[in-house]
């Protein structure tokens, strides 16, 4: 299958305001840059991924993505995330992509073996494989094959939305619970845990 990875990225200086009690603006920027760099490095190292597409309205994000060999797409700031992702999916489809891997940009523990594990669970299209967050509510990573059969969704409640799509289409849905993919950095407690992990 021709596989594209899509990474939606918020403007780095506006991201993670919930950490403002423990990190100032420059520290949050550094953290966001580090996580994005890791995500791009990981995805670019996975041979099964034919192309990485980063979508953002932050020009510095798009420039950084191009440094990693990724394609970029300027986000419409007035469009909701699902519309943005549908546009990115359409671009991938125009370049003959058959499957999509959508990856959140705030997964600090993401590693190549996590992506390989997810791809190894792909059996036969049509199918969806999702890696939920720790609350089993939102989706942090999703593999969709084929692109045109499913509506790309992310954020709160997206696990349930994918389950409903699978039922409606009569297709296979696998929920893959991996701690490293479930860990998205959203709170001071998450940051404390990350610091502990990095010290081990």
PDB file of C-alpha atoms in Angstrom:
ATOM      1  CA  UNK A   1       0.000   0.000   0.000  1.00  0.00           C
ATOM      2  CA  UNK A   2       1.076   3.577  -0.599  1.00  0.00           C
ATOM      3  CA  UNK A   3       1.112   5.092   2.883  1.00  0.00           C
ATOM      4  CA  UNK A   4       1.214   8.757   3.828  1.00  0.00           C
ATOM      5  CA  UNK A   5       1.614  10.058   7.369  1.00  0.00           C
ATOM      6  CA  UNK A   6      -0.210  13.270   8.238  1.00  0.00           C
ATOM      7  CA  UNK A   7       0.767  15.428  11.204  1.00  0.00           C
ATOM      8  CA  UNK A   8      -1.525  18.343  12.129  1.00  0.00           C
ATOM      9  CA  UNK A   9       0.367  20.940  14.171  1.00  0.00           C
ATOM     10  CA  UNK A  10      -0.939  23.930  16.099  1.00  0.00           C
ATOM     11  CA  UNK A  11       1.073  27.182  16.114  1.00  0.00           C
ATOM     12  CA  UNK A  12       3.947  26.357  18.454  1.00  0.00           C
ATOM     13  CA  UNK A  13       3.726  29.505  20.551  1.00  0.00           C
ATOM     14  CA  UNK A  14       0.007  28.965  21.110  1.00  0.00           C
ATOM     15  CA  UNK A  15       0.266  25.279  21.956  1.00  0.00           C
ATOM     16  CA  UNK A  16       0.091  23.832  25.482  1.00  0.00           C
ATOM     17  CA  UNK A  17      -1.269  26.871  27.383  1.00  0.00           C
ATOM     18  CA  UNK A  18      -2.301  24.407  30.108  1.00  0.00           C
ATOM     19  CA  UNK A  19       1.396  24.174  31.021  1.00  0.00           C
ATOM     20  CA  UNK A  20       1.741  27.920  31.601  1.00  0.00           C
ATOM     21  CA  UNK A  21       1.829  27.462  35.382  1.00  0.00           C
ATOM     22  CA  UNK A  22       5.034  25.444  35.157  1.00  0.00           C
ATOM     23  CA  UNK A  23       6.632  26.589  31.880  1.00  0.00           C
ATOM     24  CA  UNK A  24       7.014  30.082  30.469  1.00  0.00           C
ATOM     25  CA  UNK A  25       6.358  30.835  26.798  1.00  0.00           C
ATOM     26  CA  UNK A  26       9.914  30.133  25.632  1.00  0.00           C
ATOM     27  CA  UNK A  27      10.057  26.871  27.564  1.00  0.00           C
ATOM     28  CA  UNK A  28       6.768  25.757  26.048  1.00  0.00           C
ATOM     29  CA  UNK A  29       8.068  26.674  22.604  1.00  0.00           C
ATOM     30  CA  UNK A  30      11.202  24.601  23.193  1.00  0.00           C
ATOM     31  CA  UNK A  31       9.112  21.671  24.390  1.00  0.00           C
ATOM     32  CA  UNK A  32       6.826  21.858  21.353  1.00  0.00           C
ATOM     33  CA  UNK A  33       9.798  22.073  18.992  1.00  0.00           C
ATOM     34  CA  UNK A  34      11.378  19.043  20.634  1.00  0.00           C
ATOM     35  CA  UNK A  35       8.216  16.953  20.359  1.00  0.00           C
ATOM     36  CA  UNK A  36       7.646  17.974  16.736  1.00  0.00           C
ATOM     37  CA  UNK A  37      11.259  17.228  15.848  1.00  0.00           C
ATOM     38  CA  UNK A  38      10.983  13.784  17.406  1.00  0.00           C
ATOM     39  CA  UNK A  39       7.736  13.075  15.555  1.00  0.00           C
ATOM     40  CA  UNK A  40       9.235  14.076  12.209  1.00  0.00           C
ATOM     41  CA  UNK A  41      12.416  12.110  12.870  1.00  0.00           C
ATOM     42  CA  UNK A  42      10.476   8.986  13.801  1.00  0.00           C
ATOM     43  CA  UNK A  43       8.133   9.120  10.821  1.00  0.00           C
ATOM     44  CA  UNK A  44      10.928   9.835   8.353  1.00  0.00           C
ATOM     45  CA  UNK A  45      12.815   6.778   9.632  1.00  0.00           C
ATOM     46  CA  UNK A  46       9.981   4.302   8.984  1.00  0.00           C
ATOM     47  CA  UNK A  47      10.535   2.782   5.550  1.00  0.00           C
ATOM     48  CA  UNK A  48       6.901   1.800   5.044  1.00  0.00           C
ATOM     49  CA  UNK A  49       5.863   5.469   5.086  1.00  0.00           C
ATOM     50  CA  UNK A  50       6.126   6.864   1.570  1.00  0.00           C
ATOM     51  CA  UNK A  51       5.581  10.511   2.479  1.00  0.00           C
ATOM     52  CA  UNK A  52       5.025  12.712   5.524  1.00  0.00           C
ATOM     53  CA  UNK A  53       2.619  15.644   5.190  1.00  0.00           C
ATOM     54  CA  UNK A  54       2.577  18.347   7.864  1.00  0.00           C
ATOM     55  CA  UNK A  55      -0.345  20.742   7.989  1.00  0.00           C
ATOM     56  CA  UNK A  56      -0.198  23.924  10.064  1.00  0.00           C
ATOM     57  CA  UNK A  57      -0.798  27.645   9.920  1.00  0.00           C
ATOM     58  CA  UNK A  58       2.580  28.240  11.632  1.00  0.00           C
ATOM     59  CA  UNK A  59       5.188  29.062   8.973  1.00  0.00           C
ATOM     60  CA  UNK A  60       8.030  28.002  11.291  1.00  0.00           C
ATOM     61  CA  UNK A  61       6.427  24.558  11.626  1.00  0.00           C
ATOM     62  CA  UNK A  62       6.163  24.211   7.848  1.00  0.00           C
ATOM     63  CA  UNK A  63       9.778  25.295   7.390  1.00  0.00           C
ATOM     64  CA  UNK A  64      10.957  22.792   9.999  1.00  0.00           C
ATOM     65  CA  UNK A  65       8.924  20.031   8.371  1.00  0.00           C
ATOM     66  CA  UNK A  66      10.539  20.693   4.999  1.00  0.00           C
ATOM     67  CA  UNK A  67      13.960  20.374   6.654  1.00  0.00           C
ATOM     68  CA  UNK A  68      12.962  16.799   7.502  1.00  0.00           C
ATOM     69  CA  UNK A  69      11.902  16.112   3.924  1.00  0.00           C
ATOM     70  CA  UNK A  70       8.173  16.371   4.601  1.00  0.00           C
ATOM     71  CA  UNK A  71       5.593  17.926   2.326  1.00  0.00           C
ATOM     72  CA  UNK A  72       3.659  20.811   3.835  1.00  0.00           C
ATOM     73  CA  UNK A  73       0.187  22.271   3.603  1.00  0.00           C
ATOM     74  CA  UNK A  74      -0.836  25.720   4.818  1.00  0.00           C
ATOM     75  CA  UNK A  75      -3.799  25.413   7.175  1.00  0.00           C
ATOM     76  CA  UNK A  76      -6.836  27.647   6.909  1.00  0.00           C
ATOM     77  CA  UNK A  77      -7.084  29.170  10.423  1.00  0.00           C
ATOM     78  CA  UNK A  78     -10.872  29.368  10.142  1.00  0.00           C
ATOM     79  CA  UNK A  79     -11.373  25.679   9.427  1.00  0.00           C
ATOM     80  CA  UNK A  80     -12.091  23.104  12.149  1.00  0.00           C
ATOM     81  CA  UNK A  81      -9.577  20.282  12.584  1.00  0.00           C
ATOM     82  CA  UNK A  82     -11.710  17.679  10.821  1.00  0.00           C
ATOM     83  CA  UNK A  83     -11.979  19.883   7.717  1.00  0.00           C
ATOM     84  CA  UNK A  84      -8.225  20.458   7.816  1.00  0.00           C
ATOM     85  CA  UNK A  85      -7.593  16.718   7.994  1.00  0.00           C
ATOM     86  CA  UNK A  86     -10.013  16.010   5.150  1.00  0.00           C
ATOM     87  CA  UNK A  87      -8.123  18.521   3.021  1.00  0.00           C
ATOM     88  CA  UNK A  88      -4.822  16.835   3.886  1.00  0.00           C
ATOM     89  CA  UNK A  89      -6.326  13.447   3.029  1.00  0.00           C
ATOM     90  CA  UNK A  90      -7.435  14.807  -0.347  1.00  0.00           C
ATOM     91  CA  UNK A  91      -3.889  15.981  -1.075  1.00  0.00           C
ATOM     92  CA  UNK A  92      -2.497  12.557  -0.188  1.00  0.00           C
ATOM     93  CA  UNK A  93      -5.111  10.884  -2.367  1.00  0.00           C
ATOM     94  CA  UNK A  94      -4.178  13.158  -5.275  1.00  0.00           C
ATOM     95  CA  UNK A  95      -0.649  11.758  -5.031  1.00  0.00           C
ATOM     96  CA  UNK A  96      -2.007   8.191  -5.190  1.00  0.00           C
ATOM     97  CA  UNK A  97      -1.804   7.430  -1.475  1.00  0.00           C
ATOM     98  CA  UNK A  98      -4.034   4.516  -0.520  1.00  0.00           C
ATOM     99  CA  UNK A  99      -3.653   4.586   3.260  1.00  0.00           C
ATOM    100  CA  UNK A 100      -3.181   7.263   5.898  1.00  0.00           C
ATOM    101  CA  UNK A 101      -1.416   7.314   9.239  1.00  0.00           C
ATOM    102  CA  UNK A 102      -2.481  10.390  11.214  1.00  0.00           C
ATOM    103  CA  UNK A 103      -0.189  11.180  14.127  1.00  0.00           C
ATOM    104  CA  UNK A 104      -0.562  13.761  16.888  1.00  0.00           C
ATOM    105  CA  UNK A 105       2.456  16.039  17.296  1.00  0.00           C
ATOM    106  CA  UNK A 106       2.499  15.925  21.113  1.00  0.00           C
ATOM    107  CA  UNK A 107       3.600  12.338  21.741  1.00  0.00           C
ATOM    108  CA  UNK A 108       6.995  12.748  23.451  1.00  0.00           C
ATOM    109  CA  UNK A 109       7.596   8.989  23.815  1.00  0.00           C
ATOM    110  CA  UNK A 110       6.857   8.161  20.169  1.00  0.00           C
ATOM    111  CA  UNK A 111       9.464   5.792  18.713  1.00  0.00           C
ATOM    112  CA  UNK A 112       9.885   4.028  15.351  1.00  0.00           C
ATOM    113  CA  UNK A 113       8.992   0.667  16.877  1.00  0.00           C
ATOM    114  CA  UNK A 114       5.603   2.064  17.942  1.00  0.00           C
ATOM    115  CA  UNK A 115       4.789   2.922  14.342  1.00  0.00           C
ATOM    116  CA  UNK A 116       6.109  -0.447  13.164  1.00  0.00           C
ATOM    117  CA  UNK A 117       3.898  -2.214  15.704  1.00  0.00           C
ATOM    118  CA  UNK A 118       0.860  -0.333  14.492  1.00  0.00           C
ATOM    119  CA  UNK A 119       1.588  -1.100  10.843  1.00  0.00           C
ATOM    120  CA  UNK A 120       2.137  -4.763  11.682  1.00  0.00           C
ATOM    121  CA  UNK A 121      -1.465  -4.962  12.886  1.00  0.00           C
ATOM    122  CA  UNK A 122      -2.762  -4.019   9.436  1.00  0.00           C
ATOM    123  CA  UNK A 123      -4.283  -7.150   7.905  1.00  0.00           C
ATOM    124  CA  UNK A 124      -6.537  -6.441   4.949  1.00  0.00           C
ATOM    125  CA  UNK A 125      -8.422  -3.317   3.867  1.00  0.00           C
ATOM    126  CA  UNK A 126     -10.913  -1.944   4.536  1.00  0.00           C
ATOM    127  CA  UNK A 127      -9.752  -1.416   8.100  1.00  0.00           C
ATOM    128  CA  UNK A 128      -8.954   1.129  10.765  1.00  0.00           C
ATOM    129  CA  UNK A 129      -6.429   0.782  13.575  1.00  0.00           C
ATOM    130  CA  UNK A 130      -6.542   3.387  16.311  1.00  0.00           C
ATOM    131  CA  UNK A 131      -4.260   4.137  19.244  1.00  0.00           C
ATOM    132  CA  UNK A 132      -6.346   5.989  21.840  1.00  0.00           C
ATOM    133  CA  UNK A 133      -5.222   8.374  24.545  1.00  0.00           C
ATOM    134  CA  UNK A 134      -5.079   7.308  28.187  1.00  0.00           C
ATOM    135  CA  UNK A 135      -8.742   8.187  28.682  1.00  0.00           C
ATOM    136  CA  UNK A 136      -9.781   6.006  25.725  1.00  0.00           C
ATOM    137  CA  UNK A 137     -11.697   9.005  24.419  1.00  0.00           C
ATOM    138  CA  UNK A 138      -9.507  10.736  21.861  1.00  0.00           C
ATOM    139  CA  UNK A 139      -7.272   9.148  19.242  1.00  0.00           C
ATOM    140  CA  UNK A 140      -3.548   9.940  19.144  1.00  0.00           C
ATOM    141  CA  UNK A 141      -2.654   7.816  16.109  1.00  0.00           C
ATOM    142  CA  UNK A 142      -4.900   6.239  13.484  1.00  0.00           C
ATOM    143  CA  UNK A 143      -4.210   4.069  10.450  1.00  0.00           C
ATOM    144  CA  UNK A 144      -6.918   4.267   7.781  1.00  0.00           C
ATOM    145  CA  UNK A 145      -7.027   2.041   4.709  1.00  0.00           C
ATOM    146  CA  UNK A 146      -8.393   2.910   2.206  1.00  0.00           C
ATOM    147  CA  UNK A 147      -8.473   6.687   2.517  1.00  0.00           C
ATOM    148  CA  UNK A 148     -11.717   7.267   0.662  1.00  0.00           C
ATOM    149  CA  UNK A 149     -13.807   4.923   2.782  1.00  0.00           C
ATOM    150  CA  UNK A 150     -13.515   6.733   6.096  1.00  0.00           C
ATOM    151  CA  UNK A 151     -13.896  10.217   7.470  1.00  0.00           C
ATOM    152  CA  UNK A 152     -10.770  11.368   9.290  1.00  0.00           C
ATOM    153  CA  UNK A 153     -11.522  12.588  12.797  1.00  0.00           C
ATOM    154  CA  UNK A 154      -9.394  13.561  15.781  1.00  0.00           C
ATOM    155  CA  UNK A 155      -9.818  15.043  19.230  1.00  0.00           C
ATOM    156  CA  UNK A 156     -12.332  14.482  21.992  1.00  0.00           C
ATOM    157  CA  UNK A 157     -14.788  11.672  21.317  1.00  0.00           C
ATOM    158  CA  UNK A 158     -12.942  10.431  18.232  1.00  0.00           C
ATOM    159  CA  UNK A 159     -12.705   6.831  19.500  1.00  0.00           C
ATOM    160  CA  UNK A 160     -16.495   6.608  19.535  1.00  0.00           C
ATOM    161  CA  UNK A 161     -16.750   8.300  16.130  1.00  0.00           C
ATOM    162  CA  UNK A 162     -14.396   5.737  14.586  1.00  0.00           C
ATOM    163  CA  UNK A 163     -16.352   2.908  16.219  1.00  0.00           C
ATOM    164  CA  UNK A 164     -19.548   4.231  14.650  1.00  0.00           C
ATOM    165  CA  UNK A 165     -17.866   4.481  11.241  1.00  0.00           C
ATOM    166  CA  UNK A 166     -16.660   0.889  11.483  1.00  0.00           C
ATOM    167  CA  UNK A 167     -20.164  -0.318  12.331  1.00  0.00           C
ATOM    168  CA  UNK A 168     -21.730   1.749   9.545  1.00  0.00           C
ATOM    169  CA  UNK A 169     -19.290   0.394   6.939  1.00  0.00           C
ATOM    170  CA  UNK A 170     -19.109  -3.124   8.358  1.00  0.00           C
ATOM    171  CA  UNK A 171     -15.331  -2.898   8.494  1.00  0.00           C
ATOM    172  CA  UNK A 172     -12.650  -4.037  10.898  1.00  0.00           C
ATOM    173  CA  UNK A 173     -11.618  -1.683  13.689  1.00  0.00           C
ATOM    174  CA  UNK A 174      -8.747  -2.541  16.001  1.00  0.00           C
ATOM    175  CA  UNK A 175      -8.030  -0.538  19.129  1.00  0.00           C
ATOM    176  CA  UNK A 176      -4.330  -0.773  19.902  1.00  0.00           C
ATOM    177  CA  UNK A 177      -3.413   0.256  23.437  1.00  0.00           C
ATOM    178  CA  UNK A 178       0.265   1.181  23.594  1.00  0.00           C
ATOM    179  CA  UNK A 179       1.441   3.268  26.583  1.00  0.00           C
ATOM    180  CA  UNK A 180       3.878   5.264  24.459  1.00  0.00           C
ATOM    181  CA  UNK A 181       1.169   6.188  21.953  1.00  0.00           C
ATOM    182  CA  UNK A 182      -1.389   6.875  24.673  1.00  0.00           C
ATOM    183  CA  UNK A 183       0.881   9.375  26.426  1.00  0.00           C
ATOM    184  CA  UNK A 184       0.152  12.841  25.080  1.00  0.00           C
ATOM    185  CA  UNK A 185       1.545  15.802  26.980  1.00  0.00           C
ATOM    186  CA  UNK A 186      -1.395  17.814  28.285  1.00  0.00           C
ATOM    187  CA  UNK A 187      -0.848  18.687  31.947  1.00  0.00           C
ATOM    188  CA  UNK A 188       1.828  19.594  34.521  1.00  0.00           C
ATOM    189  CA  UNK A 189       1.473  16.040  35.852  1.00  0.00           C
ATOM    190  CA  UNK A 190       2.265  14.688  32.390  1.00  0.00           C
ATOM    191  CA  UNK A 191       5.371  16.863  32.261  1.00  0.00           C
ATOM    192  CA  UNK A 192       6.496  15.617  35.671  1.00  0.00           C
ATOM    193  CA  UNK A 193       6.040  12.023  34.522  1.00  0.00           C
ATOM    194  CA  UNK A 194       7.993  12.710  31.327  1.00  0.00           C
ATOM    195  CA  UNK A 195      10.875  14.181  33.321  1.00  0.00           C
ATOM    196  CA  UNK A 196      10.946  11.059  35.488  1.00  0.00           C
ATOM    197  CA  UNK A 197      10.978   8.785  32.445  1.00  0.00           C
ATOM    198  CA  UNK A 198      13.823  10.731  30.836  1.00  0.00           C
ATOM    199  CA  UNK A 199      15.903  10.430  34.002  1.00  0.00           C
ATOM    200  CA  UNK A 200      15.656   6.639  34.052  1.00  0.00           C
TER     201      UNK A 200
END
